Coordinates of C-alpha atoms and ligand atoms in Angstrom, one line a residue:
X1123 CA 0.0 0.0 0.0
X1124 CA 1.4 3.3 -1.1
X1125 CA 0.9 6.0 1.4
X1126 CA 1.6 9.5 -0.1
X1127 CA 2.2 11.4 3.1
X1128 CA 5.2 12.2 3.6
X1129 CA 7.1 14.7 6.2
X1130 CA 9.1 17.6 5.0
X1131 CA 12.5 15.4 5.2
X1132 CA 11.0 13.0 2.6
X1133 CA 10.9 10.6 4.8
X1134 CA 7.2 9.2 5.6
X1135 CA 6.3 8.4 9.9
X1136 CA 9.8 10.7 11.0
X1137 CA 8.0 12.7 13.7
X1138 CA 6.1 15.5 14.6
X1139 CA 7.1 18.0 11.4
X1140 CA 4.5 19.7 10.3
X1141 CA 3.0 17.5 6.8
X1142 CA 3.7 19.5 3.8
X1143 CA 1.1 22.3 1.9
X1144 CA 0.7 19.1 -0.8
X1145 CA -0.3 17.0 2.2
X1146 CA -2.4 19.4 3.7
X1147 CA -3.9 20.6 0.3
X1148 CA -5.1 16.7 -0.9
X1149 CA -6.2 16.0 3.4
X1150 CA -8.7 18.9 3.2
X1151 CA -9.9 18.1 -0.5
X1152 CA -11.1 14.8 1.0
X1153 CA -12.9 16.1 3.4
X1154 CA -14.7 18.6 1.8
X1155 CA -15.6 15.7 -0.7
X1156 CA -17.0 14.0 2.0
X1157 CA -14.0 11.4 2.5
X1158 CA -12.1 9.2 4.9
X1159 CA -8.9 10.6 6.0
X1160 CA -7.1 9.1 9.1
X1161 CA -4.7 11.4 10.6
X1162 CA -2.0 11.3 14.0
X1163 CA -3.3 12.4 17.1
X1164 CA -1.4 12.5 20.5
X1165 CA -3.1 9.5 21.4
X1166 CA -4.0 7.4 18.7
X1167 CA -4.5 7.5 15.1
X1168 CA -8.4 9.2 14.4
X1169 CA -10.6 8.2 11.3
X1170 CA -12.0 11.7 10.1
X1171 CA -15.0 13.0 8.2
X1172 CA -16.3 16.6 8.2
X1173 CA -18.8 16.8 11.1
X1174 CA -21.4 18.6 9.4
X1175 CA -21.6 16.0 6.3
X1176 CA -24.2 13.5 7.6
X1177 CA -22.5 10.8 5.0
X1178 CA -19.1 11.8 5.7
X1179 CA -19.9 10.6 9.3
X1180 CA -21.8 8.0 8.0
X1181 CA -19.0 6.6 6.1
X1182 CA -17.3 6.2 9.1
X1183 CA -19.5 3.9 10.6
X1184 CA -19.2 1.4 7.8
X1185 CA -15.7 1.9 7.1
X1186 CA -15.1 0.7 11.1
X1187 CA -17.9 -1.6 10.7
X1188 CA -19.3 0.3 13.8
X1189 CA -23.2 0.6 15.2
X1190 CA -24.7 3.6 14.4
X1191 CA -25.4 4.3 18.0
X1192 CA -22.2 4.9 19.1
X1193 CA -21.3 8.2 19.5
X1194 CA -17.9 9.8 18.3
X1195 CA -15.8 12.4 19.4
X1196 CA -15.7 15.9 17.6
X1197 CA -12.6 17.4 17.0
X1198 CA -11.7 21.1 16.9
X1199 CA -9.0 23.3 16.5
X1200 CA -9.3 25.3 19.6
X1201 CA -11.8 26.1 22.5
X1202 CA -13.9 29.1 20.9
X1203 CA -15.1 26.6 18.5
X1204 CA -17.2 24.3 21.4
X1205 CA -19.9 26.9 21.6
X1206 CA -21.3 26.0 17.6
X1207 CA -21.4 22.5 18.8
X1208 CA -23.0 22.7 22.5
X1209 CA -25.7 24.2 24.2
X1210 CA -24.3 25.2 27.4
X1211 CA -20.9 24.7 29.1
X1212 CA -20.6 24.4 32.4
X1213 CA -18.2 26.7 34.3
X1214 CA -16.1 23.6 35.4
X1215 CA -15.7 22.0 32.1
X1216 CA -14.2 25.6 30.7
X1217 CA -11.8 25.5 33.5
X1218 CA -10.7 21.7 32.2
X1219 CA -10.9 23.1 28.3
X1220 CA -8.0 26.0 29.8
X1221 CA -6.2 23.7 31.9
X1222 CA -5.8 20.7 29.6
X1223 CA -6.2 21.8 25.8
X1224 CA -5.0 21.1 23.7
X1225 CA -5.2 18.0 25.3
X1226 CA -5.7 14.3 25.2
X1227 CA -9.1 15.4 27.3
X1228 CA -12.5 15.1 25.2
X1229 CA -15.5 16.3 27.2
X1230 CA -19.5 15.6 27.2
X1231 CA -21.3 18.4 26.6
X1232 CA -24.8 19.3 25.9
X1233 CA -25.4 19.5 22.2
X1234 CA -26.4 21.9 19.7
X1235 CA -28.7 21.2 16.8
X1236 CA -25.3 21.2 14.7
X1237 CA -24.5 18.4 15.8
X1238 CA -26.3 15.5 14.4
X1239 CA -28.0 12.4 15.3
X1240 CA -25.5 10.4 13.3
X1241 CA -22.5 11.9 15.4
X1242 CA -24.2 11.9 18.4
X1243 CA -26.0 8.3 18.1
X1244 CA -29.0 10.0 18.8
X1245 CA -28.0 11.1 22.7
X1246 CA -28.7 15.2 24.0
X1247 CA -24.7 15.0 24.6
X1248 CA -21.6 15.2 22.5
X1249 CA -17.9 14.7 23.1
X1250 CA -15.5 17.5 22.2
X1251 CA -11.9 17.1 22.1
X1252 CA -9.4 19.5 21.0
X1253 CA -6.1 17.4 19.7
X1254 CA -2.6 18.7 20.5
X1255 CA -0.9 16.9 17.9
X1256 CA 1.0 19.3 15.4
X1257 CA -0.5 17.7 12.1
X1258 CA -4.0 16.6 14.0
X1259 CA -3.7 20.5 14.7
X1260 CA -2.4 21.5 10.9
X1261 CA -5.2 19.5 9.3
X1262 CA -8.1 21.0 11.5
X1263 CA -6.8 24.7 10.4
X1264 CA -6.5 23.9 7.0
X1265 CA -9.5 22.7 6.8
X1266 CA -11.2 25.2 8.5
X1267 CA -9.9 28.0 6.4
X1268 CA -11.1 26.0 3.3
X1269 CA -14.5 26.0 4.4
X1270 CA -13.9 29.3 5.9
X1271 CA -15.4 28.7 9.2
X1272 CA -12.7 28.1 12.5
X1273 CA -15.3 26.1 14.1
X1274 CA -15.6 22.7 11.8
X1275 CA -15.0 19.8 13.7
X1276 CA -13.6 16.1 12.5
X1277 CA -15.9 13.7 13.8
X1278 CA -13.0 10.6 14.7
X1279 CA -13.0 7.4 16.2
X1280 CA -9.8 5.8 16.7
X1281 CA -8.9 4.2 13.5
X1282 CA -9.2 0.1 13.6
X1283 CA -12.0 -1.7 12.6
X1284 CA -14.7 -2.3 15.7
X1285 CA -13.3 -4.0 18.7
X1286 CA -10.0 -4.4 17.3
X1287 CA -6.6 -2.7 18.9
X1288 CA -6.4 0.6 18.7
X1289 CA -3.5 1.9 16.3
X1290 CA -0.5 4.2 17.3
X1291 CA 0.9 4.3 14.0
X1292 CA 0.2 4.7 10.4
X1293 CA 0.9 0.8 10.0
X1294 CA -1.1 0.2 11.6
X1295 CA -4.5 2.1 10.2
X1296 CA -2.9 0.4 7.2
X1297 CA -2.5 -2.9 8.4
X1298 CA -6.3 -2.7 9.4
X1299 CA -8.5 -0.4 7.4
X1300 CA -6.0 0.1 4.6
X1301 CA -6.1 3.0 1.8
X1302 CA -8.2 3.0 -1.1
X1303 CA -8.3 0.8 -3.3
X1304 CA -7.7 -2.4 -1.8
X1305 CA -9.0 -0.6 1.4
X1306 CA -11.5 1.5 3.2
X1307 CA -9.8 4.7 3.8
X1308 CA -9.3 8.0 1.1
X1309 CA -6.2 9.2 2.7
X1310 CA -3.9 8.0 5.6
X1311 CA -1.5 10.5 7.0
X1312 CA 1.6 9.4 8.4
X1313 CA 3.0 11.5 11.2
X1314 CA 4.6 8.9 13.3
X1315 CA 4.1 7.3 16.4
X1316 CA 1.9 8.8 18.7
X1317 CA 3.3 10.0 21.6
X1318 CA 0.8 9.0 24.6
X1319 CA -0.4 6.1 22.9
X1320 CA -3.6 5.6 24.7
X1321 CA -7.1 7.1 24.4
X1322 CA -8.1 10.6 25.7
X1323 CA -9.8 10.6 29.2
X1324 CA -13.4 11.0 28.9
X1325 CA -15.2 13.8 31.5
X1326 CA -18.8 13.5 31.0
X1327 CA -20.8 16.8 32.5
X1328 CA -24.3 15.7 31.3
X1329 CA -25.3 15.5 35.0
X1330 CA -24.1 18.4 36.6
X1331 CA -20.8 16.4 38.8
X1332 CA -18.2 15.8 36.6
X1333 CA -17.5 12.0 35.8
X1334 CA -14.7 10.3 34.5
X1335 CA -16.0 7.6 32.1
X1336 CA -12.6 6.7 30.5
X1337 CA -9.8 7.0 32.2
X1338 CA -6.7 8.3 30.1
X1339 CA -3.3 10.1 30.9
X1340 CA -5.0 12.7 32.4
X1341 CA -5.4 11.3 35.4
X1342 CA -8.4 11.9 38.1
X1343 CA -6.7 13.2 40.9
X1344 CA -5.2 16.2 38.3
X1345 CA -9.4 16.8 37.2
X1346 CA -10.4 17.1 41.0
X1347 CA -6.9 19.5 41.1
X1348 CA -8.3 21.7 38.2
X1349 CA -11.7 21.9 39.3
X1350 CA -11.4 21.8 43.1
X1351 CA -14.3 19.7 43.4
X1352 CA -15.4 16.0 43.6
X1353 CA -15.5 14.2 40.8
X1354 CA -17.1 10.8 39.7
X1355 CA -14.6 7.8 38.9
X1356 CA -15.2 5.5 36.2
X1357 CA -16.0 2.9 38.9
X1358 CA -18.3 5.2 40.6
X1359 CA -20.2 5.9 36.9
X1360 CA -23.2 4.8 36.2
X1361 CA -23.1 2.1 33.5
X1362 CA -23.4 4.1 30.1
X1363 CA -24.2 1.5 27.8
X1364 CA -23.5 3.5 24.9
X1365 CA -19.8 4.4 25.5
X1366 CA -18.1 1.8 23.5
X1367 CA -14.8 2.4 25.1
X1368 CA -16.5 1.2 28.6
X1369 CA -18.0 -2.1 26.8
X1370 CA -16.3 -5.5 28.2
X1371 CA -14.1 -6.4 25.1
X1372 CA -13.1 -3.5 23.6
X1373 CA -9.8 -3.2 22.3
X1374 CA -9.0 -6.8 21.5
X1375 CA -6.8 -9.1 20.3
X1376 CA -7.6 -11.9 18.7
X1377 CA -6.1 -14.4 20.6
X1378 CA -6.8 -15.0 24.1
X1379 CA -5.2 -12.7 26.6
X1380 CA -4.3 -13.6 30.1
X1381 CA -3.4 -11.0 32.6
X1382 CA -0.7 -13.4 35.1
X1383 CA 0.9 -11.6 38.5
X1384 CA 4.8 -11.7 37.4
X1385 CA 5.4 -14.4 40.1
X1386 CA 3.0 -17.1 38.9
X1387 CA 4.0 -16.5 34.7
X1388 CA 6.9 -19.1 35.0
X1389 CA 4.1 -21.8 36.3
X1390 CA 1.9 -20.6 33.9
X1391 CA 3.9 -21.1 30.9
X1392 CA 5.3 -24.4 31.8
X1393 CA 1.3 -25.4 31.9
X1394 CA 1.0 -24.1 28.2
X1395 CA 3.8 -24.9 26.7
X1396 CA 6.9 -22.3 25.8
X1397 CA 6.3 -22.4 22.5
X1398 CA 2.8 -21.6 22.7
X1399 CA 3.1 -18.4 24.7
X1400 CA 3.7 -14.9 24.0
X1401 CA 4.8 -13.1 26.9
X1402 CA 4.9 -9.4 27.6
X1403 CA 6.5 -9.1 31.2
X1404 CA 9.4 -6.7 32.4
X1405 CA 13.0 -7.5 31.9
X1406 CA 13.5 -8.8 35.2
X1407 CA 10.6 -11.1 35.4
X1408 CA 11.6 -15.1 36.0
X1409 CA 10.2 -17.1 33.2
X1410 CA 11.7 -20.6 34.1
X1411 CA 12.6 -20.8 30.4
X1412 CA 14.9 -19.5 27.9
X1413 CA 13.0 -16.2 26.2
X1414 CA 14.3 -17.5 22.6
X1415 CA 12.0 -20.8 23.7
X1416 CA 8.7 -18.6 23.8
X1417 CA 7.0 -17.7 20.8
X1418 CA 7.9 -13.7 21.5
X1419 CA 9.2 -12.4 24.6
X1420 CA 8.1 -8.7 25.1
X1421 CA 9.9 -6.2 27.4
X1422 CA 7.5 -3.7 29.2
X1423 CA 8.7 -0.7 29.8
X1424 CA 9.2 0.1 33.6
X1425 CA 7.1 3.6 34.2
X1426 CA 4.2 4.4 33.5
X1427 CA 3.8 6.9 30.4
X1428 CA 6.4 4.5 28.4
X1429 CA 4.2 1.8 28.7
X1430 CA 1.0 3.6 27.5
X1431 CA 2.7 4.9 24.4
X1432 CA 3.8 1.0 23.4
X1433 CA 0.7 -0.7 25.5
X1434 CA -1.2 -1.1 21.7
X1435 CA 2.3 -2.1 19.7
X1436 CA 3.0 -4.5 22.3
X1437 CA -0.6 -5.5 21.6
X1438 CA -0.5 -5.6 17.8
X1439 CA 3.1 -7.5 18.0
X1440 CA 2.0 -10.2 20.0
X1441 CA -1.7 -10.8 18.0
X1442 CA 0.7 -10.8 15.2
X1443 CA 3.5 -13.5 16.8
X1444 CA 2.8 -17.3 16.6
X1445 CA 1.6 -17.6 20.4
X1446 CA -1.5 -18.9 20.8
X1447 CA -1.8 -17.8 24.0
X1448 CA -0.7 -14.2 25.3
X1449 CA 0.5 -13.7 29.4
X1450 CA 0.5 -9.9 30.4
X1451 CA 2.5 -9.5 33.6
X1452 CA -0.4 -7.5 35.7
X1453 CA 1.5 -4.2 35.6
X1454 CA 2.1 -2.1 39.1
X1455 CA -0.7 -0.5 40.6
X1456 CA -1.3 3.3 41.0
X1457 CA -3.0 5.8 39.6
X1458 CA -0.7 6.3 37.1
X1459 CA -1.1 3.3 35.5
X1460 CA -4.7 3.5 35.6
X1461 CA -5.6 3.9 32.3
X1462 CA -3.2 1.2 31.4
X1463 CA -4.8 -1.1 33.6
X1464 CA -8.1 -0.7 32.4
X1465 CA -7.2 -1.3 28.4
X1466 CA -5.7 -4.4 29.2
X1467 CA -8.7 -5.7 31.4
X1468 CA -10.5 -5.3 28.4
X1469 CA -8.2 -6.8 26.1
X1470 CA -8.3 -9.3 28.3
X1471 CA -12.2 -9.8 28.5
X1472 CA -12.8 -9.3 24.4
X1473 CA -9.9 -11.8 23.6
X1474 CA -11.7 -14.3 25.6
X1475 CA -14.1 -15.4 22.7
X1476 CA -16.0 -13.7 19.6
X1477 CA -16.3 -10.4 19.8
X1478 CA -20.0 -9.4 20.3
X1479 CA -20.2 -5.5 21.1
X1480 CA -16.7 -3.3 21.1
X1481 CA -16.4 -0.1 19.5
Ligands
LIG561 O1 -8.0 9.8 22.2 C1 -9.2 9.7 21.7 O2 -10.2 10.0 22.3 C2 -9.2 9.1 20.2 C3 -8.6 10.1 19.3 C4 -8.8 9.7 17.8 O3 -9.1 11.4 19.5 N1 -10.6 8.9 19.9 C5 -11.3 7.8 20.4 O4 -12.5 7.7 19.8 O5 -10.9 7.1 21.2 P1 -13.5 6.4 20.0 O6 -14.7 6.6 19.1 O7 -12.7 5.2 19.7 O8 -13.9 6.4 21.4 C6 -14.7 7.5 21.9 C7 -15.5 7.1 23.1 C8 -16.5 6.0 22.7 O9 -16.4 5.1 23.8 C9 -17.8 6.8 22.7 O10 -18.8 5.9 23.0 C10 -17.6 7.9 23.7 O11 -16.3 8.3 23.5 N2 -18.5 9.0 23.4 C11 -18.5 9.8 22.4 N3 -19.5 10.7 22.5 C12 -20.1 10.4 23.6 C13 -21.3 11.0 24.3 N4 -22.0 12.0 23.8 N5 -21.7 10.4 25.5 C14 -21.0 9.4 26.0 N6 -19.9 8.8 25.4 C15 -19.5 9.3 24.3
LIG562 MG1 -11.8 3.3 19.8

């Protein structure tokens, strides 16, 4: 697959340059046509339509092979332009937009007629995010000066097929959905690895306390900081059937996953079999085998934010090895690693069989 993106040094994925005016120029003639075009974000790669095309968003949908009813995020190039897309904004979620955007922070907001049923699913709310990325940033610009208006928005999921690993790199949006014509997407960008690597945390306002329904790098403690008030945990959340990224067996491989405590992994594998395991544990971790005798031997990074920003290549590496079976040492506890915990309970949970209902 040919991917035309390509950085000013020539060289495609190098980093955080800026994409070039040619880049740029063919991005924002998709989406004014009403096409797919996945781009970087500091978190992970987006699939994005114009938000005011109904099947633009649409497209999405089928392109991720997603239910209609779940909502997606709206992105936008900078604060001023939440107030085309909401009704009201609470005082405590402007303090959030000041403190954290551009940010890997999205939050849910009473809506405004502009934005649709088909972004919303068809809810009174809808998620904002304002991406901090320098080409996530670039495109929403260009795109707004095309269609001379700052406050368009990109309506984007993450970009991999429905209940499938998340991707933190142009491979793999190509590996998955793939370009036009052997696959579903117009355009892919290519501006690298991300550099947080997991999803944005979610802050839901639609009930008047603040509530954390996906945790992310932001973490709660620095919310309850900002806004010097109590806010709702994603444990303490009411179930909210129609955030995907809280269903059970989201952001699965497709091979089983188990998560092992480091101490029982060398018992574990000597039940499987070496060869049959794929292991992601850190380097210190006893095995009770050789690591050449395992199918792939992972290393996982040691703190925290290191271990988000690989968390869905260690994923896609190990769904892509010859285990059968993948071991995930339970990582530290904290509330740094949070967010980390959560993805890989439900890796864990959607590897365990078919998957039935995962964004
Ligand atoms: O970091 C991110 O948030 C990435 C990048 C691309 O920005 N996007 C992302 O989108 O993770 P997605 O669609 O994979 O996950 C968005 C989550 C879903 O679980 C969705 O259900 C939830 O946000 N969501 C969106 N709008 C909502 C709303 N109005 N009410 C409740 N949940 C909402
Ligand atoms: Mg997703």
């Amino acid at each position: 697959m040919v991917v035309p993106a390509k950085d000013a040094s020539g060289a495609p994925g190098a980093g955080a340059e800026l994409p070039s005016a040619a880049t740029l120029h063919r991005a924002v003639q998709v989406l004014l046509a009403g096409g797919l075009v996945a781009f970087p974000t500091e978190t992970v790669y987006g699939l994005g339509a114009d938000a005011d095309q109904v099947g633009a968003v649409a497209a999405i949908f089928r392109a991720k092979g997603r239910p209609p009813a779940h909502p997606l995020i709206l992105h936008v190039a900078q604060a001023a332009a939440v107030a085309s897309w909401t009704s009201a904004v609470p005082e405590p979620a402007r303090v959030l937009m000041e403190r954290f955007w551009p940010g890997p922070l999205t939050l849910i907001l009473p809506r405004s007629a502009r934005a649709g049923d088909v972004v919303t699913g068809g809810q009174d709310t809808v998620g904002l995010r304002c991406p901090a990325h320098p080409w996530a940033q670039a495109l929403l610009r260009a795109f707004g000066a095309a269609r001379a208006d700052p406050t368009v928005a990109l309506a984007a999921p993450s970009a991999n097929r429905y209940g499938r690993i998340s991707p933190t790199s142009a491979a793999h949006v190509r590996a998955d959905l793939g370009q036009k014509p052997d696959g579903r997407l117009d355009l892919i960008l290519d501006g690298g690895a991300c550099t947080l690597g997991i999803e944005s945390t979610i802050v839901d306002f639609a009930t008047g306390v603040a509530r954390v329904l996906r945790p992310g790098s932001i973490r709660l403690e620095q919310i309850r900081l900002a806004l010097g008030a109590q806010v709702l945990s994603a444990s303490d959340a009411e179930p909210a059937p129609r955030t995907s990224g809280r269903v059970r067996g989201h952001y699965a491989p497709g091979k089983p996953l188990e998560l092992v405590e480091p101490g029982a992994l060398a018992a574990r594998i000597g039940e499987l079999g070496a060869d049959k395991a794929g292991v992601l544990a850190p380097s210190d971790t006893q095995l009770g085998v050789r690591p050449s005798a395992l199918a792939l031997r992972l290393t996982a990074a040691a703190d925290a934010p290191a271990y988000a920003r690989e968390l869905y290549e260690y994923l896609h590496q190990l769904d892509e090895s010859t285990a059968q079976i993948l071991l995930v040492a339970t990582p530290p506890h904290g509330s740094e690693w949070e967010a980390i915990h959560d993805r890989l309970g439900r890796a864990a949970a959607g590897s365990a069989g078919p998957i039935i209902d995962a964004d």
